[in-house]
Coordinates of C-alpha atoms and ligand atoms in Angstrom, one line a residue:
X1 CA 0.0 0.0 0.0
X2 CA 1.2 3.7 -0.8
X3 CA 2.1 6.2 2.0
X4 CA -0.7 8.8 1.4
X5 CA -3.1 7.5 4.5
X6 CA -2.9 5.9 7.2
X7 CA -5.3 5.5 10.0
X8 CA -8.7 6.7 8.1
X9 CA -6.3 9.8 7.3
X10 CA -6.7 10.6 3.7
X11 CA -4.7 12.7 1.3
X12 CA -7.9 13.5 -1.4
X13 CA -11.3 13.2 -0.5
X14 CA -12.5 12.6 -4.2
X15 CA -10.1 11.0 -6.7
X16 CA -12.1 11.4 -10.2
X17 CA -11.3 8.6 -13.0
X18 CA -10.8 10.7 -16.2
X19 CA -10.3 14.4 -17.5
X20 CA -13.0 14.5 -20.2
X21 CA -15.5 17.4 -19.9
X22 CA -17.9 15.6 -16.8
X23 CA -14.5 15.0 -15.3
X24 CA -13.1 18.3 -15.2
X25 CA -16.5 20.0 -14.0
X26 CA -16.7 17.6 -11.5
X27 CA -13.8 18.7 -10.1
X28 CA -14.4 22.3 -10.1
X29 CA -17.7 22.1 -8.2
X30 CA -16.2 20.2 -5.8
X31 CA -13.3 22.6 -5.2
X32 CA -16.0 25.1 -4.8
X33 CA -16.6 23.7 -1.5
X34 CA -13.3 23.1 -0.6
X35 CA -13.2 19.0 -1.1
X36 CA -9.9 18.0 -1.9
X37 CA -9.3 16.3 -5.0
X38 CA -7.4 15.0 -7.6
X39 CA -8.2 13.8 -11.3
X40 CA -6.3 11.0 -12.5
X41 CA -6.3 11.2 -16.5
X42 CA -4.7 8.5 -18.8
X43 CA -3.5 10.4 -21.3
X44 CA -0.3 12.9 -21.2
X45 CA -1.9 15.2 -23.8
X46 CA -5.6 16.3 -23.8
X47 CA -7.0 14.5 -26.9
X48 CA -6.5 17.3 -29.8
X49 CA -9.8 15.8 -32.5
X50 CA -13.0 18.0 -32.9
X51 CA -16.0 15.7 -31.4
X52 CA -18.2 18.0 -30.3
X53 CA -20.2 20.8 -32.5
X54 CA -21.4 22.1 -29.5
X55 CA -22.9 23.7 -26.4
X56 CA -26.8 24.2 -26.0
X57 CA -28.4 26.5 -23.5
X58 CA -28.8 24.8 -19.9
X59 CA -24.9 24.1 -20.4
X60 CA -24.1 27.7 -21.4
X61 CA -26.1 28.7 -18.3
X62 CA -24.6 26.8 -16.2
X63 CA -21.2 28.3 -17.3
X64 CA -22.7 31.7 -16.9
X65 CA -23.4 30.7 -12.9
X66 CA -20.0 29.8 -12.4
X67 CA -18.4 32.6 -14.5
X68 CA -17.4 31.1 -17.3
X69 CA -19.5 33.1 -19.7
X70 CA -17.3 35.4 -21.1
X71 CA -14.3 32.7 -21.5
X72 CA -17.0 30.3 -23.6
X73 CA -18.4 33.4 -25.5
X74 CA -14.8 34.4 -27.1
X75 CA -13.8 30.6 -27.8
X76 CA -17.2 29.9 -29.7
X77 CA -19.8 31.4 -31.7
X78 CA -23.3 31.4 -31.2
X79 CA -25.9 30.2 -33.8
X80 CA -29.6 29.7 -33.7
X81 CA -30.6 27.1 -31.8
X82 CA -33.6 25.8 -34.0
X83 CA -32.6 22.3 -36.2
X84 CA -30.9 20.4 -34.0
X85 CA -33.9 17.5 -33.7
X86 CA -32.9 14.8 -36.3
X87 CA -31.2 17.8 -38.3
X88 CA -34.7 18.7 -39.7
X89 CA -34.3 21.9 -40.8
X90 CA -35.8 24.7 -38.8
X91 CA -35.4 27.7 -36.9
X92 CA -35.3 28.1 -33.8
X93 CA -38.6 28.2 -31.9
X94 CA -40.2 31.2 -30.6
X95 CA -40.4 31.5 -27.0
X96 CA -37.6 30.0 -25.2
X97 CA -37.5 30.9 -21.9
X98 CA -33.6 31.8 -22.0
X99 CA -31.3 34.9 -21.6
X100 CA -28.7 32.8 -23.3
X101 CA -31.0 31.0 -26.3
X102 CA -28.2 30.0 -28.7
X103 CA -26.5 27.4 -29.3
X104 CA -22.8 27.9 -29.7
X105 CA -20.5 26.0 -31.6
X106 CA -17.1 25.3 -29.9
X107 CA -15.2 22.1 -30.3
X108 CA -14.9 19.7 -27.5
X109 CA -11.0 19.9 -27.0
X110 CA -11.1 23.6 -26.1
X111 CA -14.1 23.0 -23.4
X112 CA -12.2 20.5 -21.9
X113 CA -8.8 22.9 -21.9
X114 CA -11.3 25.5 -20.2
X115 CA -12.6 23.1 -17.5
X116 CA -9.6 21.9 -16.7
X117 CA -7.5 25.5 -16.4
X118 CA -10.8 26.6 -14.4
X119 CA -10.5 23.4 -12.1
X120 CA -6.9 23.4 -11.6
X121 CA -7.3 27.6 -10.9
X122 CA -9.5 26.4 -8.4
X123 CA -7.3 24.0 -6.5
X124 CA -8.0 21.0 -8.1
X125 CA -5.0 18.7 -8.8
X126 CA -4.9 16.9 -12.3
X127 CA -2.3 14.0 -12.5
X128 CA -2.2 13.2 -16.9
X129 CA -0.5 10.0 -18.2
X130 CA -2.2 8.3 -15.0
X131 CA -4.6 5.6 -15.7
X132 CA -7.5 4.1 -13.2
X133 CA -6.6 0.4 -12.9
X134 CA -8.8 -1.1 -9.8
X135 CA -9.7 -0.3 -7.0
X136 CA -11.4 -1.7 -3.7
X137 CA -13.7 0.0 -1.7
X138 CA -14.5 -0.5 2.3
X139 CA -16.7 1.4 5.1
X140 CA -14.1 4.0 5.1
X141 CA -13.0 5.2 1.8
X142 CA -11.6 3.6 -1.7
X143 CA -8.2 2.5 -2.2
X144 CA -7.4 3.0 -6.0
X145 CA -5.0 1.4 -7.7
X146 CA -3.0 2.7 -10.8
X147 CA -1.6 1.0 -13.9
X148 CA 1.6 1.4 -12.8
X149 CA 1.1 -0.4 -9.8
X150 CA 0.8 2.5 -7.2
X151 CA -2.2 2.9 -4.6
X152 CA -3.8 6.1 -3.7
X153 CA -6.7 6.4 -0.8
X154 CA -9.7 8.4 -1.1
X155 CA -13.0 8.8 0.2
X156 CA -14.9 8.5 -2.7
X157 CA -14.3 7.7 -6.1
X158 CA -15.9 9.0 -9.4
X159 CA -15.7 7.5 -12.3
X160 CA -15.8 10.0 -15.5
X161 CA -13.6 7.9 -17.2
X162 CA -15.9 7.6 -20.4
X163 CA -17.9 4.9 -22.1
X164 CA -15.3 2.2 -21.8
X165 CA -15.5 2.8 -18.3
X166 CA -13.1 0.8 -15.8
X167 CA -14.8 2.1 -13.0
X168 CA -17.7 0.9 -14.2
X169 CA -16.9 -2.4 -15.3
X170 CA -14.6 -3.1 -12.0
X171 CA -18.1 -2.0 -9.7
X172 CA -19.7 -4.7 -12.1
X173 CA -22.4 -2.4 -12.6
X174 CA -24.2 -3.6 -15.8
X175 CA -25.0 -1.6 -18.7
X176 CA -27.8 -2.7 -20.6
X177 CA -28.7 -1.3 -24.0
X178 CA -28.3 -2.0 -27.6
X179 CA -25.1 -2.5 -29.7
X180 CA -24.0 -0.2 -32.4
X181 CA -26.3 -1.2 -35.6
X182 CA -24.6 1.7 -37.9
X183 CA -21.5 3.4 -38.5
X184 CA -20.7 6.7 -39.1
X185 CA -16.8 7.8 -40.4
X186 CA -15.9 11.7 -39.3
X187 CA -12.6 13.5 -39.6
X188 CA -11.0 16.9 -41.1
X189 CA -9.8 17.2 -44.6
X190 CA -9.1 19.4 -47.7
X191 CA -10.9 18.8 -50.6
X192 CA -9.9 19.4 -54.4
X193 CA -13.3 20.8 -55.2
X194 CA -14.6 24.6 -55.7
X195 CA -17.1 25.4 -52.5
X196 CA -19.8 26.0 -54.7
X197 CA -19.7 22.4 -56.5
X198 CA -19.4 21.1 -53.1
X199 CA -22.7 23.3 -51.5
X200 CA -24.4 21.9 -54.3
X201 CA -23.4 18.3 -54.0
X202 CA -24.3 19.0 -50.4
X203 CA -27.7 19.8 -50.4
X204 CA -28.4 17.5 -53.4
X205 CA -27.3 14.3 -51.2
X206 CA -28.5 14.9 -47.6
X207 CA -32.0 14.9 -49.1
X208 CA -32.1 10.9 -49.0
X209 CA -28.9 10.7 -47.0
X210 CA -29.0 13.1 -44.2
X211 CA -26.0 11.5 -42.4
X212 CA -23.8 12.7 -44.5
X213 CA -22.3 16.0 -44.5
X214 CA -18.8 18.0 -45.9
X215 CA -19.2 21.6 -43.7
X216 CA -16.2 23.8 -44.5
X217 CA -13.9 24.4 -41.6
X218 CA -12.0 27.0 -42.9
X219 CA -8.9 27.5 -45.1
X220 CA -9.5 24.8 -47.2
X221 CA -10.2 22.4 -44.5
X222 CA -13.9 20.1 -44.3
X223 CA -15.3 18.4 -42.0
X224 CA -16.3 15.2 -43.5
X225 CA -19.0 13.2 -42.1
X226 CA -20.5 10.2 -44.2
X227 CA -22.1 6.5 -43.4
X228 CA -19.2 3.7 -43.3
X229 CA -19.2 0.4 -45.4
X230 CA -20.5 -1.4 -41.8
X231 CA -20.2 -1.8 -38.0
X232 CA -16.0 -2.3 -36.9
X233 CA -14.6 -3.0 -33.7
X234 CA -13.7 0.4 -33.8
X235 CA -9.8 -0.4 -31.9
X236 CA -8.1 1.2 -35.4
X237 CA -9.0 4.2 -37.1
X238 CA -9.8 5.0 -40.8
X239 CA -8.0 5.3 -43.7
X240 CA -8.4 8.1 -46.2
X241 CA -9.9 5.0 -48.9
X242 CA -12.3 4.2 -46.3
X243 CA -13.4 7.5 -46.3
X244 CA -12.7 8.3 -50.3
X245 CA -14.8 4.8 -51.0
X246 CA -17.8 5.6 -49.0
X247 CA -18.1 9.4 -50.5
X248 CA -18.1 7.9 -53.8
X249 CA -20.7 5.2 -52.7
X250 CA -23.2 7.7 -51.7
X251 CA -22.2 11.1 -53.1
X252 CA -20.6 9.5 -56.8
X253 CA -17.6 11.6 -56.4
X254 CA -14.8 11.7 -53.7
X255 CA -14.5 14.9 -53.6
X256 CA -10.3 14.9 -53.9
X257 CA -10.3 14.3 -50.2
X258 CA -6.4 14.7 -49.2
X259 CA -4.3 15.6 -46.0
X260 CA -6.5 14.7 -43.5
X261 CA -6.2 16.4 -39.9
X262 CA -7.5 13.3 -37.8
X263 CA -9.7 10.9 -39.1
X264 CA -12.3 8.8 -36.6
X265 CA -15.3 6.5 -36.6
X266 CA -18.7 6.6 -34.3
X267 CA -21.1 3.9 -33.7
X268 CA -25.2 4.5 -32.3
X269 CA -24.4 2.3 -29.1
X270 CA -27.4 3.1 -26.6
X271 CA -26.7 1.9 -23.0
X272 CA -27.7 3.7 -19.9
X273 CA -25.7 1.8 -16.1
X274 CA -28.2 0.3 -14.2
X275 CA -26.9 2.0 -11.0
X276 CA -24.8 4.9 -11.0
X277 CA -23.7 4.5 -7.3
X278 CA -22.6 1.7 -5.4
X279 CA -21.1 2.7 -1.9
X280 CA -18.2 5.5 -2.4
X281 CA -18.3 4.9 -5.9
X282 CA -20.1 7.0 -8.0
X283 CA -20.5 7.4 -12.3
X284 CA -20.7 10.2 -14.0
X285 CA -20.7 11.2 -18.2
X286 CA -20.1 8.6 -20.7
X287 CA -19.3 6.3 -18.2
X288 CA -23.1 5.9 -17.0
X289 CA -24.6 6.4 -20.5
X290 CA -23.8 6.3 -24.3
X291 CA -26.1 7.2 -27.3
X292 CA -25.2 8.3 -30.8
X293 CA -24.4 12.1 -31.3
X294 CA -27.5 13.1 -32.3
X295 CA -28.2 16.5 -31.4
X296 CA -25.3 17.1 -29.6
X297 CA -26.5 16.2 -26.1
X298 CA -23.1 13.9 -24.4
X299 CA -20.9 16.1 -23.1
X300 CA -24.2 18.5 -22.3
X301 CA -25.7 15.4 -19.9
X302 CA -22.1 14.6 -18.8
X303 CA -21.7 18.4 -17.6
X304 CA -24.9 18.4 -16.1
X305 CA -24.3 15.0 -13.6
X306 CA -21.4 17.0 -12.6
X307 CA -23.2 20.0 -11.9
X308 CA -26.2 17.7 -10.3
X309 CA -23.7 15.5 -8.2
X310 CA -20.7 18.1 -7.4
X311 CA -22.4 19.7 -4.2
X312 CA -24.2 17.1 -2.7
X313 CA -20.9 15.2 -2.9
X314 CA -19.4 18.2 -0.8
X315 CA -22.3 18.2 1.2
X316 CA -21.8 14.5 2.1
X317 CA -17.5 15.3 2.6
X318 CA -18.3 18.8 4.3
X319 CA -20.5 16.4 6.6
X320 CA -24.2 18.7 6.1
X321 CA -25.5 16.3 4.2
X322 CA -29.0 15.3 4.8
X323 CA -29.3 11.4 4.6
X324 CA -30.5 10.6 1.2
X325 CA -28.9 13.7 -0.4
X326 CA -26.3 11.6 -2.0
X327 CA -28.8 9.3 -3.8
X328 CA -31.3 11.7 -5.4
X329 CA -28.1 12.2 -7.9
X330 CA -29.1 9.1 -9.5
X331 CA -32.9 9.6 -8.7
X332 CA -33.0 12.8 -11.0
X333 CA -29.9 12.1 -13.3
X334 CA -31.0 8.1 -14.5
X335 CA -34.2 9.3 -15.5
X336 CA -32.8 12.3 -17.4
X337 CA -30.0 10.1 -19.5
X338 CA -32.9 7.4 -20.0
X339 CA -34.8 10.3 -21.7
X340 CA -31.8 11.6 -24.2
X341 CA -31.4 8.0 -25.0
X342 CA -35.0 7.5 -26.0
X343 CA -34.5 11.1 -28.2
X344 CA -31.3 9.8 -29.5
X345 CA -33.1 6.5 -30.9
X346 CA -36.0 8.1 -32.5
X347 CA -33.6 10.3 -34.0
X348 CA -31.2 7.6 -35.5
X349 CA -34.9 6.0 -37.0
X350 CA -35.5 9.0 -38.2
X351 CA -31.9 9.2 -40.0
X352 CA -32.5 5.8 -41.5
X353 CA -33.1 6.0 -45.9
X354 CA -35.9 3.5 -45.5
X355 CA -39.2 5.0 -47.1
X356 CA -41.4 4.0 -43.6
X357 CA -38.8 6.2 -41.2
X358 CA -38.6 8.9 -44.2
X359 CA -42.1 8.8 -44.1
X360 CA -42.3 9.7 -40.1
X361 CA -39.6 12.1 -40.8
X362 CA -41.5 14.3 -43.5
X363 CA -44.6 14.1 -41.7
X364 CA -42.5 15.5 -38.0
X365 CA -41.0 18.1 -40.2
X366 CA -44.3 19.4 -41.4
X367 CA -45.4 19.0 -37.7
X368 CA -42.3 21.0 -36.9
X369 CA -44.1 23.9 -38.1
X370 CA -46.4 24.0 -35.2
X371 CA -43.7 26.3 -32.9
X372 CA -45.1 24.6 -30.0
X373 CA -43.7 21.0 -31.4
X374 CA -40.7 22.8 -32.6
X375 CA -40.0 24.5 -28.7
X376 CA -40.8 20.9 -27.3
X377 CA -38.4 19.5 -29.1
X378 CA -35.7 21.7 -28.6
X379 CA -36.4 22.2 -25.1
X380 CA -35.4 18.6 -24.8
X381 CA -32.5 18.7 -26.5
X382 CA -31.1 21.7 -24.8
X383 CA -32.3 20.4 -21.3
X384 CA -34.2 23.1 -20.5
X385 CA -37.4 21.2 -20.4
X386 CA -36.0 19.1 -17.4
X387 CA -38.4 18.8 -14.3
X388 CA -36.7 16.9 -11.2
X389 CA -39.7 15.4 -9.1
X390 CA -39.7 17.5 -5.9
X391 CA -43.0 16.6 -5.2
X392 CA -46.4 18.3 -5.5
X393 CA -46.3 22.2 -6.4
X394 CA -46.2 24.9 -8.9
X395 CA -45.3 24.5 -12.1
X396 CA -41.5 26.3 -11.3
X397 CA -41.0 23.3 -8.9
X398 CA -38.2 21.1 -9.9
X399 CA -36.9 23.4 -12.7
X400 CA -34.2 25.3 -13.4
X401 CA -34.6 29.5 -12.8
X402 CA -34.1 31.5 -16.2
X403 CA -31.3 34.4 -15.6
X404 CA -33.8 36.8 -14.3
X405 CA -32.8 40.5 -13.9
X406 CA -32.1 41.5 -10.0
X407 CA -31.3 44.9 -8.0
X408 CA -27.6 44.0 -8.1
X409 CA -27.6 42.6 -11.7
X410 CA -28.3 39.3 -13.0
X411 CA -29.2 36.4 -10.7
X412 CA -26.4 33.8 -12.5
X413 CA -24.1 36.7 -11.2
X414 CA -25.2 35.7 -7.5
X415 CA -24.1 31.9 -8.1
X416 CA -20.4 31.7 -8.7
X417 CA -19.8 30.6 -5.4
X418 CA -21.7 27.2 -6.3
X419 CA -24.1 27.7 -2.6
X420 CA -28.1 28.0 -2.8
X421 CA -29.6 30.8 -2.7
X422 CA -33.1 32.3 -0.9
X423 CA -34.4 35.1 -3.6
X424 CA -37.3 36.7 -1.3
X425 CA -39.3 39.6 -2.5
X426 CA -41.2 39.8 0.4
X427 CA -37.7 40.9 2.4
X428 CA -39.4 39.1 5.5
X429 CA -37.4 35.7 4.9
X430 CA -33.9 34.5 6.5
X431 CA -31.5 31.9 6.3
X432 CA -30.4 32.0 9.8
X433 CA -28.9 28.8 10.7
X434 CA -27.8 28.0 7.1
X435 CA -26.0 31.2 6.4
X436 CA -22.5 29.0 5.9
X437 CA -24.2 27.1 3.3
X438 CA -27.0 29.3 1.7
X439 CA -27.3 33.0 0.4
X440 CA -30.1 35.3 0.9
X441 CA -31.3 38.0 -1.3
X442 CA -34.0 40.3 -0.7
X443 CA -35.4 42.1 -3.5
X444 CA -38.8 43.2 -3.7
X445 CA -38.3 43.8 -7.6
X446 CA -36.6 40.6 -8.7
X447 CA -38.3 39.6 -11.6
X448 CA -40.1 36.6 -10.3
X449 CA -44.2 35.7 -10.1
X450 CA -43.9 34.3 -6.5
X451 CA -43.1 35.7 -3.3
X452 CA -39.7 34.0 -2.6
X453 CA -37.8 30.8 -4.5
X454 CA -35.1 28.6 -2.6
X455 CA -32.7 27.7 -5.4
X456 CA -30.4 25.1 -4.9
X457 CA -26.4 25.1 -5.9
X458 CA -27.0 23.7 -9.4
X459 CA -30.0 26.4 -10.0
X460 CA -33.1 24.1 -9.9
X461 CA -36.1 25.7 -7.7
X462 CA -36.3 23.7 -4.7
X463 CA -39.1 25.4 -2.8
X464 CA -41.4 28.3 -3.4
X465 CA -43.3 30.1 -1.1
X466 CA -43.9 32.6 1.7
X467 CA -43.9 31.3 5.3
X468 CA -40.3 31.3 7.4
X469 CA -41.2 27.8 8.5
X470 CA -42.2 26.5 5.5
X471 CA -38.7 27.6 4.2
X472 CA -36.6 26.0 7.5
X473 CA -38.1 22.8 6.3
X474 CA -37.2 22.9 3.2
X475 CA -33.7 24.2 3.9
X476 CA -33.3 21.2 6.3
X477 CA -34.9 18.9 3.5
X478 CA -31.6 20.2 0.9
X479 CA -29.3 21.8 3.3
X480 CA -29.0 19.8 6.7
X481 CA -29.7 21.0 9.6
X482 CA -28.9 24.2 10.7
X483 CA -25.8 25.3 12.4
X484 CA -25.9 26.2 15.6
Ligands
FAD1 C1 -18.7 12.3 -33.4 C2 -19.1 12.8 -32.1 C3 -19.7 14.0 -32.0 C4 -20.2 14.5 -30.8 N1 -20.8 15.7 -30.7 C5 -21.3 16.1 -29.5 C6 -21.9 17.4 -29.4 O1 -22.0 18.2 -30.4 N2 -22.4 17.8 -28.2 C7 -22.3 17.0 -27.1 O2 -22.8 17.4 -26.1 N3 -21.7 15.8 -27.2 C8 -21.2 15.3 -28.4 N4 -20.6 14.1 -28.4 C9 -20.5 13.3 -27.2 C10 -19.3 13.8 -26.3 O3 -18.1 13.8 -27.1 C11 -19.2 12.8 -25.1 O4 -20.5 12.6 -24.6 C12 -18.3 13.5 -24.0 O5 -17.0 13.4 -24.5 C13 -18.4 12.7 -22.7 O6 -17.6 13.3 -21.8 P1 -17.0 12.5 -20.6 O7 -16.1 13.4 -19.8 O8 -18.1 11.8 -19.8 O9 -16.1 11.3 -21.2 P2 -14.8 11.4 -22.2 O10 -14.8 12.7 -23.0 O11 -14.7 10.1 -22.9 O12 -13.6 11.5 -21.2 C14 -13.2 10.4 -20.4 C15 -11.8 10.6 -20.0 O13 -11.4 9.6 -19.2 C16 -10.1 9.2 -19.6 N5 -9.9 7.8 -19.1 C17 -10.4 6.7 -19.7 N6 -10.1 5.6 -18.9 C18 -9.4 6.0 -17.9 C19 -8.7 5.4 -16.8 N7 -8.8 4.0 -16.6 N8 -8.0 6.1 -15.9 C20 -7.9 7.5 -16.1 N9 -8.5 8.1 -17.1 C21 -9.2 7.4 -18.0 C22 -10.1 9.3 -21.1 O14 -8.7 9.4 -21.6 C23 -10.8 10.6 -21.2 O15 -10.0 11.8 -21.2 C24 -20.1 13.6 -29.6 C25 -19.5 12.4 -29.7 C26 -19.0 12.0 -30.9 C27 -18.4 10.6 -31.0

């Protein structure tokens, strides 16, 4: 065993499996409350290929509560956030209920680069070239063991180490779903075709084939996505003739696809972890779940366990922690994967070139038109449509609070500290007791319809009302009880 502990005295409170996007958020929230940990990542570099087209709105708000707006802003650029369902084409809908209702495209390496500088700023420590190995797990904490042999001691371990999970598989946590039934090759390129020929060509093939796409990337560069031959076991990358064979399959010409930048493949894998916490040991990310890319939502959901699990995790370290505060992260974060999987597989059917699922798909694009259907839609794909179960009570109940306009500015401006929050209008509340935990802000002109909202660290309304006791109970329900 390694030096770091030694009677139940631990070096790290959290060690977190991986430095992918869940990973790295994880471990700012965390250092937000003052938890000590470290992030073990495998590789030495942070992976340098474009995944991701973007972020959608509940993630961008979530970086505006922790002050991460501006940084996001100048590394990406916004764009409408209508067609994302399926890619049918359409604009956004009217009437989301967002001050940041864009999506903005930024690619996946420099989010990650963000979170992790923003972590590290915070205190986190991030070990790279380290790999998760094992580890064992006992009343006290979690002994983890690396590749190389070494042991480290924690209290809890998380595992964000992505959808081949060793975490997961070592917890023997099962992962039900279905296998990847399609394939889909993606990588950077330059073509040896004018940008008009190619626009046309474009538009001309995704009719029938609307999983295949060549977006210029700038200076002669294209993103090339298009349907492989059939499913691989994905451990080698393609070739350029992989990817030169399958444009001429389905678009007749090959474009002159040379010097590519990084080439990869993607399969439509749907599998959601039956459990995503056993003991200390917790899941988070691709690790829990996996679904094709459709609509952009992974690295969204994966940001958003973070964001769901990194303060009751402090809580339950800081020791405030009300009993089953821990497990409502997988009671309102199962439920919400299980939903993006069941989008992501209507999506792939509605992707497929058969003439039944084409069928479906013209019909849901005319449907589309309805803006209500079209805001429905979108709302789920952006995750602002999301309602934990809090129990019985207004609509506002178990959602997440818009960036309303306050006295001293904008409400996501009062959050960077990561604690909860009483917003009272009637300036007759207080959060005596819990004032180590939870801000209060009276303001009679906050632009709310109720008299006062308790808002919890990750911005979801967690009671609404008037009455002082009313509001003790419910801080006690989220917050513990009350310091003497
Ligand atoms: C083609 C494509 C396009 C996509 N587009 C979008 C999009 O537009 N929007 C969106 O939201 N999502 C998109 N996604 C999904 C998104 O990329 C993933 O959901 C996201 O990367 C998940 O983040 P994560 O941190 O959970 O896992 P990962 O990003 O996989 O990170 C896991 C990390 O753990 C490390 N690791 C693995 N094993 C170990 C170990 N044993 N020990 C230590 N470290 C380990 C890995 O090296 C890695 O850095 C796309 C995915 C693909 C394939």
């Amino acid at each position: 065993m390694g030096g770091n502990w030694a009677n139940g005295w631990f070096l790290f409170d959290v060690i977190i499996a991986g430095c992918g996007p869940t990973g790295a958020m994880l471990a700012a929230e965390l250092r937000l409350h003052d938890v000590r940990v470290l992030v073990l990542e495998k590789e030495t570099e942070p992976v340098s290929f474009v995944r991701v087209v973007g972020m959608h709105i509940r993630s961008i708000e979530l970086m505006a509560m922790r002050g991460l707006l501006d940084p996001i802003l100048e590394r990406g650029r916004q764009r409408p956030a209508g067609g994302f369902f399926a890619a049918i084409t359409k604009p956004a809908p009217a009437g989301l209920d967002s001050a940041h209702a864009y999506m903005l495209g930024i690619p996946q390496p420099v989010i990650v680069h963000l979170l992790e500088e923003h972590a590290i700023k915070l205190g986190a420590q991030v070990r790279r070239g380290c790999a998760i190995a094992g580890f064992e797990q006992d009343d006290e904490g979690v002994t983890v063991e690396l590749s190389d042999g070494k042991q480290l001691r924690s209290r809890y371990l998380v595992g964000c180490d992505g959808a081949r999970s060793t975490v997961r598989k070592r917890l023997g946590v099962a992962f039900p779903g279905e296998p990847s039934r399609t394939e889909t090759l993606m990588g950077e390129m330059e073509v040896g075709v004018r940008p008009e020929e190619i626009a046309a060509k474009v538009t001309e093939i995704r009719e029938p084939h609307p999983r295949f796409w060549l977006r210029p990337f700038g200076k002669g560069v294209y993103s090339v996505v298009v349907p492989a031959a059939g499913v691989s076991d994905r451990a080698e990358p393609p070739t350029l003739e992989d990817f030169k064979q399958q444009l001429r399959t389905i678009a007749g010409t090959d474009f002159g696809v040379h010097s590519p930048r990084w080439m990869s493949r993607f399969g439509d894998a749907t599998r959601l972890a039956e459990r995503y916490r056993v003991g200390r040991v917790l899941l988070a990310g691709d690790a829990a779940h996996i679904h094709p890319p459709t609509g952009g939502q992974g690295l969204n959901l994966g940001v958003q366990d973070a964001f769901n699990l990194g303060w009751k995790l402090a809580a339950q370290i800081r020791g405030w922690a009300p009993e089953t505060l821990l497990d409502t992260y997988e009671a309102e974060r199962h439920p919400v994967a299980a939903d993006v999987l069941d989008n992501t597989r209507a999506q792939m059917e509605l992707l497929s070139t058969e003439p039944g699922p084409q069928a479906v798909r013209r019909l849901l694009t005319q449907l589309m038109d309805f803006n209500e259907v079209n805001r429905y839609l979108i709302e789920k794909i952006t995750a602002i449509g999301i309602r934990y179960d809090f129990g019985e009570g207004p609509d506002l109940l178990g959602r997440r609070l818009r960036d309303i306009d306050l006295k001293q500015g904008h409400l996501y401006d009062q959050l960077h500290r990561g604690r909860g929050l009483v917003l009272d209008r009637t300036e007759r509340l207080t959060v005596e007791g819990w004032s180590d935990r939870v801000d209060l802000i009276a303001d009679p002109t906050a632009g709310l319809d109720v008299p006062a909202i308790l808002l919890r660290p990750d911005g979801y309304v967690a009671w609404i009302g008037e009455h002082q006791q009313d509001l003790n109970d419910h801080l006690a329900r989220w917050f513990g009880k009350p310091a003497n």
